[in-house]
PDB file of C-alpha atoms in Angstrom:
ATOM      1  CA  UNK A   1      35.352 -16.513  54.135  1.00 44.00           C
ATOM      2  CA  UNK A   2      38.676 -18.279  53.395  1.00 41.00           C
ATOM      3  CA  UNK A   3      41.497 -18.385  56.037  1.00 42.00           C
ATOM      4  CA  UNK A   4      44.378 -15.910  55.803  1.00 41.00           C
ATOM      5  CA  UNK A   5      47.306 -18.013  56.989  1.00 39.00           C
ATOM      6  CA  UNK A   6      50.267 -15.884  57.902  1.00 37.00           C
ATOM      7  CA  UNK A   7      53.751 -17.124  57.041  1.00 36.00           C
ATOM      8  CA  UNK A   8      54.977 -19.886  59.512  1.00 42.00           C
ATOM      9  CA  UNK A   9      57.326 -18.289  62.062  1.00 41.00           C
ATOM     10  CA  UNK A  10      56.768 -20.827  64.749  1.00 40.00           C
ATOM     11  CA  UNK A  11      60.377 -21.101  65.897  1.00 40.00           C
ATOM     12  CA  UNK A  12      61.131 -17.382  66.025  1.00 39.00           C
ATOM     13  CA  UNK A  13      61.265 -15.378  69.308  1.00 39.00           C
ATOM     14  CA  UNK A  14      58.902 -12.636  68.370  1.00 41.00           C
ATOM     15  CA  UNK A  15      56.489 -11.969  71.243  1.00 36.00           C
ATOM     16  CA  UNK A  16      52.852 -12.153  70.533  1.00 37.00           C
ATOM     17  CA  UNK A  17      51.228  -8.858  71.577  1.00 35.00           C
ATOM     18  CA  UNK A  18      50.209  -8.557  75.511  1.00 32.00           C
ATOM     19  CA  UNK A  19      46.518  -9.531  75.607  1.00 31.00           C
ATOM     20  CA  UNK A  20      44.185  -9.612  78.532  1.00 28.00           C
ATOM     21  CA  UNK A  21      42.566 -12.766  79.180  1.00 32.00           C
ATOM     22  CA  UNK A  22      38.762 -12.399  80.313  1.00 32.00           C
ATOM     23  CA  UNK A  23      37.311 -14.845  82.645  1.00 29.00           C
ATOM     24  CA  UNK A  24      35.436 -16.763  80.216  1.00 29.00           C
ATOM     25  CA  UNK A  25      34.112 -19.970  82.119  1.00 30.00           C
ATOM     26  CA  UNK A  26      34.803 -21.687  85.403  1.00 32.00           C
ATOM     27  CA  UNK A  27      32.448 -24.299  85.124  1.00 30.00           C
ATOM     28  CA  UNK A  28      33.318 -27.770  84.773  1.00 28.00           C
ATOM     29  CA  UNK A  29      31.644 -30.498  82.769  1.00 30.00           C
ATOM     30  CA  UNK A  30      29.487 -33.071  84.423  1.00 28.00           C
ATOM     31  CA  UNK A  31      31.271 -36.211  82.779  1.00 27.00           C
ATOM     32  CA  UNK A  32      32.676 -38.064  85.953  1.00 28.00           C
ATOM     33  CA  UNK A  33      35.009 -39.774  83.873  1.00 29.00           C
ATOM     34  CA  UNK A  34      36.988 -37.067  82.830  1.00 29.00           C
ATOM     35  CA  UNK A  35      40.596 -36.586  84.351  1.00 33.00           C
ATOM     36  CA  UNK A  36      42.189 -34.732  84.999  1.00 35.00           C
ATOM     37  CA  UNK A  37      39.802 -31.465  85.184  1.00 34.00           C
ATOM     38  CA  UNK A  38      41.265 -27.881  85.452  1.00 35.00           C
ATOM     39  CA  UNK A  39      38.936 -25.317  84.685  1.00 36.00           C
ATOM     40  CA  UNK A  40      37.824 -27.831  82.293  1.00 36.00           C
ATOM     41  CA  UNK A  41      35.768 -27.155  79.189  1.00 34.00           C
ATOM     42  CA  UNK A  42      36.181 -30.648  77.700  1.00 35.00           C
ATOM     43  CA  UNK A  43      38.138 -33.536  77.283  1.00 34.00           C
ATOM     44  CA  UNK A  44      39.757 -33.870  73.677  1.00 36.00           C
ATOM     45  CA  UNK A  45      40.317 -37.166  72.285  1.00 32.00           C
ATOM     46  CA  UNK A  46      43.646 -36.212  70.253  1.00 29.00           C
ATOM     47  CA  UNK A  47      47.007 -38.007  70.348  1.00 30.00           C
ATOM     48  CA  UNK A  48      50.388 -37.051  69.190  1.00 32.00           C
ATOM     49  CA  UNK A  49      52.574 -39.513  67.664  1.00 31.00           C
ATOM     50  CA  UNK A  50      55.503 -37.121  67.754  1.00 35.00           C
ATOM     51  CA  UNK A  51      57.354 -38.358  70.701  1.00 33.00           C
ATOM     52  CA  UNK A  52      61.042 -37.099  70.463  1.00 36.00           C
ATOM     53  CA  UNK A  53      62.762 -36.699  74.048  1.00 36.00           C
ATOM     54  CA  UNK A  54      63.370 -33.297  74.835  1.00 37.00           C
ATOM     55  CA  UNK A  55      64.846 -31.789  78.007  1.00 37.00           C
ATOM     56  CA  UNK A  56      62.404 -29.208  77.852  1.00 41.00           C
ATOM     57  CA  UNK A  57      59.763 -31.669  79.243  1.00 38.00           C
ATOM     58  CA  UNK A  58      61.345 -35.001  79.750  1.00 41.00           C
ATOM     59  CA  UNK A  59      61.665 -36.258  83.683  1.00 44.00           C
ATOM     60  CA  UNK A  60      65.258 -37.175  84.430  1.00 43.00           C
ATOM     61  CA  UNK A  61      64.511 -40.983  84.092  1.00 46.00           C
ATOM     62  CA  UNK A  62      63.612 -40.083  80.703  1.00 46.00           C
ATOM     63  CA  UNK A  63      60.594 -42.819  80.587  1.00 46.00           C
ATOM     64  CA  UNK A  64      57.299 -42.468  78.507  1.00 46.00           C
ATOM     65  CA  UNK A  65      54.497 -44.758  77.515  1.00 43.00           C
ATOM     66  CA  UNK A  66      55.256 -46.721  74.474  1.00 44.00           C
ATOM     67  CA  UNK A  67      53.468 -44.969  71.411  1.00 44.00           C
ATOM     68  CA  UNK A  68      51.957 -48.357  70.238  1.00 43.00           C
ATOM     69  CA  UNK A  69      50.063 -48.556  73.502  1.00 61.00           C
ATOM     70  CA  UNK A  70      47.351 -46.921  75.446  1.00 70.00           C
ATOM     71  CA  UNK A  71      48.857 -44.224  77.914  1.00 78.00           C
ATOM     72  CA  UNK A  72      48.004 -45.140  81.364  1.00 74.00           C
ATOM     73  CA  UNK A  73      47.122 -41.500  82.120  1.00 75.00           C
ATOM     74  CA  UNK A  74      45.185 -39.925  79.607  1.00 79.00           C
ATOM     75  CA  UNK A  75      43.917 -43.270  77.913  1.00 66.00           C
ATOM     76  CA  UNK A  76      44.146 -42.094  74.371  1.00 63.00           C
ATOM     77  CA  UNK A  77      45.119 -44.536  71.707  1.00 47.00           C
ATOM     78  CA  UNK A  78      47.973 -43.644  69.037  1.00 44.00           C
ATOM     79  CA  UNK A  79      47.067 -42.781  65.723  1.00 46.00           C
ATOM     80  CA  UNK A  80      43.921 -41.263  66.451  1.00 55.00           C
ATOM     81  CA  UNK A  81      42.832 -38.534  63.713  1.00 55.00           C
ATOM     82  CA  UNK A  82      44.802 -35.240  64.389  1.00 69.00           C
ATOM     83  CA  UNK A  83      42.094 -32.615  64.274  1.00 88.00           C
ATOM     84  CA  UNK A  84      42.088 -28.645  64.940  1.00 94.00           C
ATOM     85  CA  UNK A  85      40.893 -28.254  68.560  1.00 94.00           C
ATOM     86  CA  UNK A  86      40.902 -24.905  70.549  1.00 96.00           C
ATOM     87  CA  UNK A  87      43.204 -24.719  73.688  1.00 97.00           C
ATOM     88  CA  UNK A  88      41.834 -21.414  74.960  1.00 97.00           C
ATOM     89  CA  UNK A  89      38.256 -19.984  75.527  1.00 96.00           C
ATOM     90  CA  UNK A  90      36.796 -17.459  73.060  1.00 95.00           C
ATOM     91  CA  UNK A  91      37.989 -14.181  74.325  1.00 93.00           C
ATOM     92  CA  UNK A  92      37.314 -10.406  72.952  1.00 88.00           C
ATOM     93  CA  UNK A  93      35.123  -7.650  72.849  1.00 75.00           C
ATOM     94  CA  UNK A  94      31.382  -8.500  73.357  1.00 76.00           C
ATOM     95  CA  UNK A  95      29.553  -8.600  69.903  1.00 74.00           C
ATOM     96  CA  UNK A  96      32.748  -7.417  67.866  1.00 85.00           C
ATOM     97  CA  UNK A  97      35.948  -9.643  67.659  1.00 93.00           C
ATOM     98  CA  UNK A  98      37.051 -12.806  69.240  1.00 96.00           C
ATOM     99  CA  UNK A  99      40.077 -14.782  69.267  1.00 96.00           C
ATOM    100  CA  UNK A 100      41.455 -18.085  70.758  1.00 97.00           C
ATOM    101  CA  UNK A 101      44.173 -20.293  70.147  1.00 98.00           C
ATOM    102  CA  UNK A 102      44.248 -23.797  68.218  1.00 98.00           C
ATOM    103  CA  UNK A 103      46.102 -26.694  68.193  1.00 96.00           C
ATOM    104  CA  UNK A 104      46.663 -28.611  64.971  1.00 95.00           C
ATOM    105  CA  UNK A 105      49.001 -30.944  63.860  1.00 89.00           C
ATOM    106  CA  UNK A 106      51.550 -29.961  66.430  1.00 80.00           C
ATOM    107  CA  UNK A 107      51.363 -26.124  65.544  1.00 92.00           C
ATOM    108  CA  UNK A 108      49.580 -23.520  67.584  1.00 97.00           C
ATOM    109  CA  UNK A 109      47.185 -21.024  65.637  1.00 98.00           C
ATOM    110  CA  UNK A 110      45.738 -18.071  66.576  1.00 98.00           C
ATOM    111  CA  UNK A 111      42.192 -17.529  65.075  1.00 98.00           C
ATOM    112  CA  UNK A 112      40.281 -14.481  64.842  1.00 97.00           C
ATOM    113  CA  UNK A 113      36.510 -14.013  64.121  1.00 96.00           C
ATOM    114  CA  UNK A 114      33.518 -11.627  64.639  1.00 93.00           C
ATOM    115  CA  UNK A 115      30.059 -10.809  65.678  1.00 85.00           C
ATOM    116  CA  UNK A 116      29.622 -13.811  68.246  1.00 89.00           C
ATOM    117  CA  UNK A 117      31.580 -15.696  71.210  1.00 91.00           C
ATOM    118  CA  UNK A 118      30.805 -19.088  69.955  1.00 93.00           C
ATOM    119  CA  UNK A 119      33.906 -20.910  68.120  1.00 96.00           C
ATOM    120  CA  UNK A 120      33.770 -21.023  64.343  1.00 95.00           C
ATOM    121  CA  UNK A 121      33.692 -24.169  62.671  1.00 95.00           C
ATOM    122  CA  UNK A 122      37.113 -26.193  62.814  1.00 95.00           C
ATOM    123  CA  UNK A 123      36.351 -29.110  60.965  1.00 94.00           C
ATOM    124  CA  UNK A 124      37.842 -27.810  57.921  1.00 95.00           C
ATOM    125  CA  UNK A 125      40.601 -26.082  59.420  1.00 96.00           C
ATOM    126  CA  UNK A 126      42.375 -23.818  58.227  1.00 95.00           C
ATOM    127  CA  UNK A 127      39.289 -22.981  56.126  1.00 95.00           C
ATOM    128  CA  UNK A 128      37.601 -21.180  58.596  1.00 94.00           C
ATOM    129  CA  UNK A 129      34.972 -18.043  58.515  1.00 93.00           C
ATOM    130  CA  UNK A 130      37.765 -15.733  59.887  1.00 95.00           C
ATOM    131  CA  UNK A 131      41.452 -15.533  59.974  1.00 96.00           C
ATOM    132  CA  UNK A 132      44.062 -17.843  61.177  1.00 98.00           C
ATOM    133  CA  UNK A 133      47.899 -16.887  61.813  1.00 97.00           C
ATOM    134  CA  UNK A 134      50.765 -19.387  63.174  1.00 97.00           C
ATOM    135  CA  UNK A 135      51.960 -18.344  66.540  1.00 98.00           C
ATOM    136  CA  UNK A 136      55.663 -17.813  67.119  1.00 96.00           C
ATOM    137  CA  UNK A 137      57.279 -20.009  69.816  1.00 97.00           C
ATOM    138  CA  UNK A 138      60.512 -21.048  71.189  1.00 98.00           C
ATOM    139  CA  UNK A 139      61.547 -24.251  70.277  1.00 98.00           C
ATOM    140  CA  UNK A 140      61.117 -25.582  74.078  1.00 98.00           C
ATOM    141  CA  UNK A 141      57.600 -24.495  73.831  1.00 98.00           C
ATOM    142  CA  UNK A 142      56.849 -25.858  70.486  1.00 97.00           C
ATOM    143  CA  UNK A 143      58.393 -29.344  71.523  1.00 96.00           C
ATOM    144  CA  UNK A 144      56.419 -29.315  74.722  1.00 97.00           C
ATOM    145  CA  UNK A 145      53.125 -28.979  72.713  1.00 95.00           C
ATOM    146  CA  UNK A 146      54.520 -31.377  69.867  1.00 92.00           C
ATOM    147  CA  UNK A 147      55.181 -33.876  72.423  1.00 91.00           C
ATOM    148  CA  UNK A 148      51.946 -33.832  74.218  1.00 92.00           C
ATOM    149  CA  UNK A 149      47.991 -34.254  73.910  1.00 91.00           C
ATOM    150  CA  UNK A 150      45.752 -31.902  74.813  1.00 92.00           C
ATOM    151  CA  UNK A 151      43.240 -33.063  77.687  1.00 92.00           C
ATOM    152  CA  UNK A 152      41.616 -29.686  79.164  1.00 92.00           C
ATOM    153  CA  UNK A 153      41.997 -25.733  78.601  1.00 94.00           C
ATOM    154  CA  UNK A 154      41.031 -22.710  80.501  1.00 92.00           C
ATOM    155  CA  UNK A 155      41.924 -18.966  80.918  1.00 90.00           C
ATOM    156  CA  UNK A 156      45.499 -19.097  81.217  1.00 94.00           C
ATOM    157  CA  UNK A 157      46.793 -22.198  79.823  1.00 97.00           C
ATOM    158  CA  UNK A 158      46.068 -25.695  78.492  1.00 97.00           C
ATOM    159  CA  UNK A 159      46.502 -29.129  80.558  1.00 96.00           C
ATOM    160  CA  UNK A 160      48.465 -31.814  78.560  1.00 95.00           C
ATOM    161  CA  UNK A 161      49.523 -35.259  78.965  1.00 94.00           C
ATOM    162  CA  UNK A 162      53.137 -35.947  78.231  1.00 93.00           C
ATOM    163  CA  UNK A 163      53.043 -39.814  78.460  1.00 90.00           C
ATOM    164  CA  UNK A 164      55.937 -39.197  80.750  1.00 90.00           C
ATOM    165  CA  UNK A 165      56.781 -40.776  84.148  1.00 88.00           C
ATOM    166  CA  UNK A 166      56.430 -40.082  87.101  1.00 93.00           C
ATOM    167  CA  UNK A 167      54.645 -36.658  86.402  1.00 96.00           C
ATOM    168  CA  UNK A 168      52.656 -37.157  83.342  1.00 95.00           C
ATOM    169  CA  UNK A 169      50.870 -34.012  83.442  1.00 97.00           C
ATOM    170  CA  UNK A 170      51.945 -30.655  82.320  1.00 98.00           C
ATOM    171  CA  UNK A 171      50.257 -27.071  82.570  1.00 98.00           C
ATOM    172  CA  UNK A 172      51.279 -24.818  79.618  1.00 98.00           C
ATOM    173  CA  UNK A 173      50.561 -21.056  79.574  1.00 98.00           C
ATOM    174  CA  UNK A 174      48.843 -19.712  76.425  1.00 98.00           C
ATOM    175  CA  UNK A 175      51.276 -17.888  74.020  1.00 97.00           C
ATOM    176  CA  UNK A 176      50.877 -14.321  75.366  1.00 97.00           C
ATOM    177  CA  UNK A 177      52.474 -12.273  78.039  1.00 96.00           C
ATOM    178  CA  UNK A 178      49.630 -12.020  80.288  1.00 96.00           C
ATOM    179  CA  UNK A 179      49.429 -15.844  80.344  1.00 97.00           C
ATOM    180  CA  UNK A 180      53.070 -16.271  81.268  1.00 98.00           C
ATOM    181  CA  UNK A 181      52.695 -14.151  83.850  1.00 97.00           C
ATOM    182  CA  UNK A 182      49.927 -15.886  85.887  1.00 97.00           C
ATOM    183  CA  UNK A 183      51.795 -19.423  85.201  1.00 98.00           C
ATOM    184  CA  UNK A 184      54.869 -18.170  86.899  1.00 98.00           C
ATOM    185  CA  UNK A 185      52.895 -16.665  89.764  1.00 98.00           C
ATOM    186  CA  UNK A 186      50.802 -20.003  89.907  1.00 98.00           C
ATOM    187  CA  UNK A 187      54.438 -21.998  90.095  1.00 99.00           C
ATOM    188  CA  UNK A 188      55.652 -19.635  92.916  1.00 98.00           C
ATOM    189  CA  UNK A 189      52.545 -20.007  94.707  1.00 99.00           C
ATOM    190  CA  UNK A 190      52.423 -23.751  94.511  1.00 99.00           C
ATOM    191  CA  UNK A 191      56.102 -23.700  95.999  1.00 99.00           C
ATOM    192  CA  UNK A 192      55.025 -21.398  99.078  1.00 98.00           C
ATOM    193  CA  UNK A 193      52.100 -23.251  99.949  1.00 99.00           C
ATOM    194  CA  UNK A 194      53.765 -26.661  99.843  1.00 99.00           C
ATOM    195  CA  UNK A 195      56.720 -25.081 101.610  1.00 98.00           C
ATOM    196  CA  UNK A 196      53.944 -24.411 104.367  1.00 98.00           C
ATOM    197  CA  UNK A 197      52.499 -28.016 104.110  1.00 98.00           C
ATOM    198  CA  UNK A 198      49.516 -27.238 102.412  1.00 99.00           C
ATOM    199  CA  UNK A 199      47.511 -29.695 100.132  1.00 98.00           C
ATOM    200  CA  UNK A 200      48.821 -28.841  96.811  1.00 98.00           C
ATOM    201  CA  UNK A 201      49.696 -31.747  94.092  1.00 98.00           C
ATOM    202  CA  UNK A 202      53.221 -33.135  93.473  1.00 98.00           C
ATOM    203  CA  UNK A 203      54.873 -31.036  91.019  1.00 99.00           C
ATOM    204  CA  UNK A 204      58.547 -30.933  89.370  1.00 98.00           C
ATOM    205  CA  UNK A 205      60.805 -28.318  91.283  1.00 97.00           C
ATOM    206  CA  UNK A 206      62.339 -27.412  87.950  1.00 98.00           C
ATOM    207  CA  UNK A 207      59.782 -25.521  85.841  1.00 98.00           C
ATOM    208  CA  UNK A 208      59.605 -25.804  82.106  1.00 99.00           C
ATOM    209  CA  UNK A 209      61.721 -22.805  80.934  1.00 98.00           C
ATOM    210  CA  UNK A 210      62.771 -21.067  77.822  1.00 98.00           C
ATOM    211  CA  UNK A 211      64.852 -17.763  77.179  1.00 97.00           C
ATOM    212  CA  UNK A 212      61.909 -15.777  78.413  1.00 96.00           C
ATOM    213  CA  UNK A 213      61.380 -17.510  81.418  1.00 97.00           C
ATOM    214  CA  UNK A 214      58.675 -20.157  82.922  1.00 98.00           C
ATOM    215  CA  UNK A 215      56.047 -21.268  80.405  1.00 99.00           C
ATOM    216  CA  UNK A 216      54.615 -24.329  82.280  1.00 99.00           C
ATOM    217  CA  UNK A 217      55.389 -27.147  84.876  1.00 99.00           C
ATOM    218  CA  UNK A 218      55.033 -30.643  85.379  1.00 98.00           C
ATOM    219  CA  UNK A 219      52.796 -32.422  88.010  1.00 98.00           C
ATOM    220  CA  UNK A 220      50.791 -35.447  89.024  1.00 97.00           C
ATOM    221  CA  UNK A 221      47.626 -36.531  87.745  1.00 95.00           C
ATOM    222  CA  UNK A 222      44.714 -35.689  89.438  1.00 95.00           C
ATOM    223  CA  UNK A 223      40.930 -36.544  89.745  1.00 94.00           C
ATOM    224  CA  UNK A 224      37.917 -34.225  89.850  1.00 93.00           C
ATOM    225  CA  UNK A 225      35.507 -34.035  92.868  1.00 93.00           C
ATOM    226  CA  UNK A 226      31.940 -35.277  92.520  1.00 90.00           C
ATOM    227  CA  UNK A 227      30.218 -31.969  92.185  1.00 84.00           C
ATOM    228  CA  UNK A 228      26.828 -33.461  92.755  1.00 85.00           C
ATOM    229  CA  UNK A 229      27.733 -34.009  96.220  1.00 82.00           C
ATOM    230  CA  UNK A 230      29.815 -31.176  97.268  1.00 83.00           C
ATOM    231  CA  UNK A 231      28.403 -31.424 100.853  1.00 82.00           C
ATOM    232  CA  UNK A 232      30.431 -34.345 101.307  1.00 86.00           C
ATOM    233  CA  UNK A 233      33.739 -32.423 101.225  1.00 92.00           C
ATOM    234  CA  UNK A 234      32.676 -29.398 103.020  1.00 92.00           C
ATOM    235  CA  UNK A 235      34.163 -30.100 106.525  1.00 92.00           C
ATOM    236  CA  UNK A 236      37.379 -31.152 104.934  1.00 95.00           C
ATOM    237  CA  UNK A 237      37.555 -28.122 102.356  1.00 96.00           C
ATOM    238  CA  UNK A 238      36.514 -25.857 105.453  1.00 96.00           C
ATOM    239  CA  UNK A 239      39.670 -27.263 107.249  1.00 97.00           C
ATOM    240  CA  UNK A 240      42.087 -26.987 104.291  1.00 98.00           C
ATOM    241  CA  UNK A 241      41.291 -23.186 103.331  1.00 98.00           C
ATOM    242  CA  UNK A 242      41.579 -22.308 107.135  1.00 98.00           C
ATOM    243  CA  UNK A 243      44.856 -23.840 106.943  1.00 98.00           C
ATOM    244  CA  UNK A 244      45.451 -21.752 104.044  1.00 99.00           C
ATOM    245  CA  UNK A 245      44.340 -18.378 105.660  1.00 99.00           C
ATOM    246  CA  UNK A 246      46.292 -19.242 108.856  1.00 99.00           C
ATOM    247  CA  UNK A 247      49.492 -19.530 106.669  1.00 99.00           C
ATOM    248  CA  UNK A 248      49.007 -16.129 105.471  1.00 99.00           C
ATOM    249  CA  UNK A 249      47.628 -16.583 101.835  1.00 99.00           C
ATOM    250  CA  UNK A 250      44.476 -16.520  99.887  1.00 98.00           C
ATOM    251  CA  UNK A 251      43.515 -19.054  96.927  1.00 99.00           C
ATOM    252  CA  UNK A 252      41.795 -16.388  94.927  1.00 97.00           C
ATOM    253  CA  UNK A 253      39.564 -18.653  92.700  1.00 97.00           C
ATOM    254  CA  UNK A 254      38.011 -21.565  95.055  1.00 97.00           C
ATOM    255  CA  UNK A 255      35.731 -22.883  92.459  1.00 94.00           C
ATOM    256  CA  UNK A 256      34.793 -26.848  92.028  1.00 94.00           C
ATOM    257  CA  UNK A 257      37.151 -27.032  89.338  1.00 92.00           C
ATOM    258  CA  UNK A 258      39.938 -25.763  91.456  1.00 96.00           C
ATOM    259  CA  UNK A 259      39.816 -28.554  94.278  1.00 96.00           C
ATOM    260  CA  UNK A 260      40.574 -31.998  93.030  1.00 96.00           C
ATOM    261  CA  UNK A 261      41.990 -35.505  94.480  1.00 97.00           C
ATOM    262  CA  UNK A 262      45.079 -36.836  94.238  1.00 97.00           C
ATOM    263  CA  UNK A 263      46.028 -40.430  93.776  1.00 95.00           C
ATOM    264  CA  UNK A 264      45.255 -40.930  97.484  1.00 96.00           C
ATOM    265  CA  UNK A 265      41.673 -39.563  97.264  1.00 95.00           C
ATOM    266  CA  UNK A 266      43.126 -36.610  99.338  1.00 96.00           C
ATOM    267  CA  UNK A 267      41.778 -33.037  98.503  1.00 97.00           C
ATOM    268  CA  UNK A 268      44.527 -30.795  96.991  1.00 98.00           C
ATOM    269  CA  UNK A 269      44.042 -27.245  95.657  1.00 98.00           C
ATOM    270  CA  UNK A 270      45.095 -26.476  92.416  1.00 97.00           C
ATOM    271  CA  UNK A 271      45.782 -23.355  90.263  1.00 97.00           C
ATOM    272  CA  UNK A 272      46.492 -20.450  92.761  1.00 98.00           C
ATOM    273  CA  UNK A 273      47.512 -18.077  90.086  1.00 97.00           C
ATOM    274  CA  UNK A 274      44.972 -15.412  91.407  1.00 97.00           C
ATOM    275  CA  UNK A 275      46.079 -15.946  95.286  1.00 98.00           C
ATOM    276  CA  UNK A 276      48.843 -14.457  97.056  1.00 98.00           C
ATOM    277  CA  UNK A 277      50.313 -13.420 100.714  1.00 98.00           C
ATOM    278  CA  UNK A 278      47.564 -11.848 102.703  1.00 98.00           C
ATOM    279  CA  UNK A 279      48.023  -7.962 102.865  1.00 98.00           C
ATOM    280  CA  UNK A 280      50.287  -7.693 100.048  1.00 97.00           C
ATOM    281  CA  UNK A 281      49.496  -5.715  96.758  1.00 97.00           C
ATOM    282  CA  UNK A 282      47.398  -7.750  94.203  1.00 97.00           C
ATOM    283  CA  UNK A 283      49.826  -7.727  91.297  1.00 97.00           C
ATOM    284  CA  UNK A 284      48.440  -5.973  87.656  1.00 96.00           C
ATOM    285  CA  UNK A 285      48.224  -9.454  86.148  1.00 96.00           C
ATOM    286  CA  UNK A 286      45.397 -10.483  88.314  1.00 96.00           C
ATOM    287  CA  UNK A 287      42.105  -9.516  87.548  1.00 93.00           C
ATOM    288  CA  UNK A 288      40.884  -6.354  89.506  1.00 90.00           C
ATOM    289  CA  UNK A 289      37.515  -7.678  90.192  1.00 93.00           C
ATOM    290  CA  UNK A 290      38.830 -10.558  92.092  1.00 95.00           C
ATOM    291  CA  UNK A 291      39.448  -8.948  95.302  1.00 96.00           C
ATOM    292  CA  UNK A 292      37.340  -5.975  96.842  1.00 93.00           C
ATOM    293  CA  UNK A 293      40.495  -4.075  97.614  1.00 93.00           C
ATOM    294  CA  UNK A 294      43.631  -3.807  96.292  1.00 96.00           C
ATOM    295  CA  UNK A 295      45.485  -6.146  98.702  1.00 97.00           C
ATOM    296  CA  UNK A 296      45.177  -9.723  98.876  1.00 98.00           C
ATOM    297  CA  UNK A 297      42.537 -10.895 101.536  1.00 98.00           C
ATOM    298  CA  UNK A 298      40.223 -14.010 102.669  1.00 98.00           C
ATOM    299  CA  UNK A 299      37.045 -12.432 101.396  1.00 97.00           C
ATOM    300  CA  UNK A 300      37.175 -13.889  98.033  1.00 97.00           C
ATOM    301  CA  UNK A 301      37.701 -17.221  99.464  1.00 98.00           C
ATOM    302  CA  UNK A 302      35.251 -16.970 101.968  1.00 97.00           C
ATOM    303  CA  UNK A 303      32.415 -15.761  99.163  1.00 97.00           C
ATOM    304  CA  UNK A 304      33.391 -18.605  96.874  1.00 96.00           C
ATOM    305  CA  UNK A 305      33.343 -21.314  99.643  1.00 96.00           C
ATOM    306  CA  UNK A 306      29.695 -20.051 100.668  1.00 95.00           C
ATOM    307  CA  UNK A 307      28.589 -19.883  97.050  1.00 94.00           C
ATOM    308  CA  UNK A 308      30.003 -23.322  95.803  1.00 93.00           C
ATOM    309  CA  UNK A 309      30.027 -25.237  98.682  1.00 92.00           C
ATOM    310  CA  UNK A 310      27.906 -23.739 101.050  1.00 90.00           C
ATOM    311  CA  UNK A 311      30.515 -23.425 103.623  1.00 84.00           C
ATOM    312  CA  UNK A 312      31.040 -20.581 106.038  1.00 85.00           C
ATOM    313  CA  UNK A 313      34.347 -20.096 107.886  1.00 82.00           C
TER     314      UNK A 313
END
């Protein structure tokens, strides 16, 4: 079935419809060289040579790696072939219709298909067994995608390398309202956790914004933990999570992909998009199944620690 490509309206301000991203996969790949790893599905060797400087994603010193060199952070070379790559997991009603977002030649597309949750063949994109439409993005979001390369992706956003110093990694929300809400909540949670001296990554105080608000943020490069030996970090992790709870917060999603190491080798917690202040009402943009009740509690963290790390608080 030939693709149907709807007219390009990439730079319009039209909002895509609100969609609810189901939790598709919270596993990480076993390849130890992948970094950073963020609810990681795959590391994708794609390099975009469009490198115009833009205030939406350029640090104040304006520095970036040379386009003729290997990036020191993502280790991808210039002029690598540009192929279509998914930036979100398949989502949809089981056995009926599915969709995902695809990065192709500096544009973001929504792909829809039927019958099974596996991605369609993207090798001849945009000719696929399904339909394709260009996603409307603001100028700021478009430039952030165009000036970076895809590293990893997950339920609510993708992680990309901007080749910029001193904070080369950017996390961008998927182009729908729900993902934006979760990224905004995640950014606010990171600020609150840092204010309480909890171990979170170094990130830019100024988020990436457009006329509709926050769509992403910049942060330091991180490295995955050794998932074959989670027992080695269990004591440190137990101490960290106790500090989080004692400070009045839950994390909400303590799976191995959300525990990482910084450049000094210290453990840090990432992606608190499903966390919040203990005792407060869980907002509508967090899946209702994530907590046993209607308020933030420590029970989910305790369950995940025991399940993934054999840690009992």
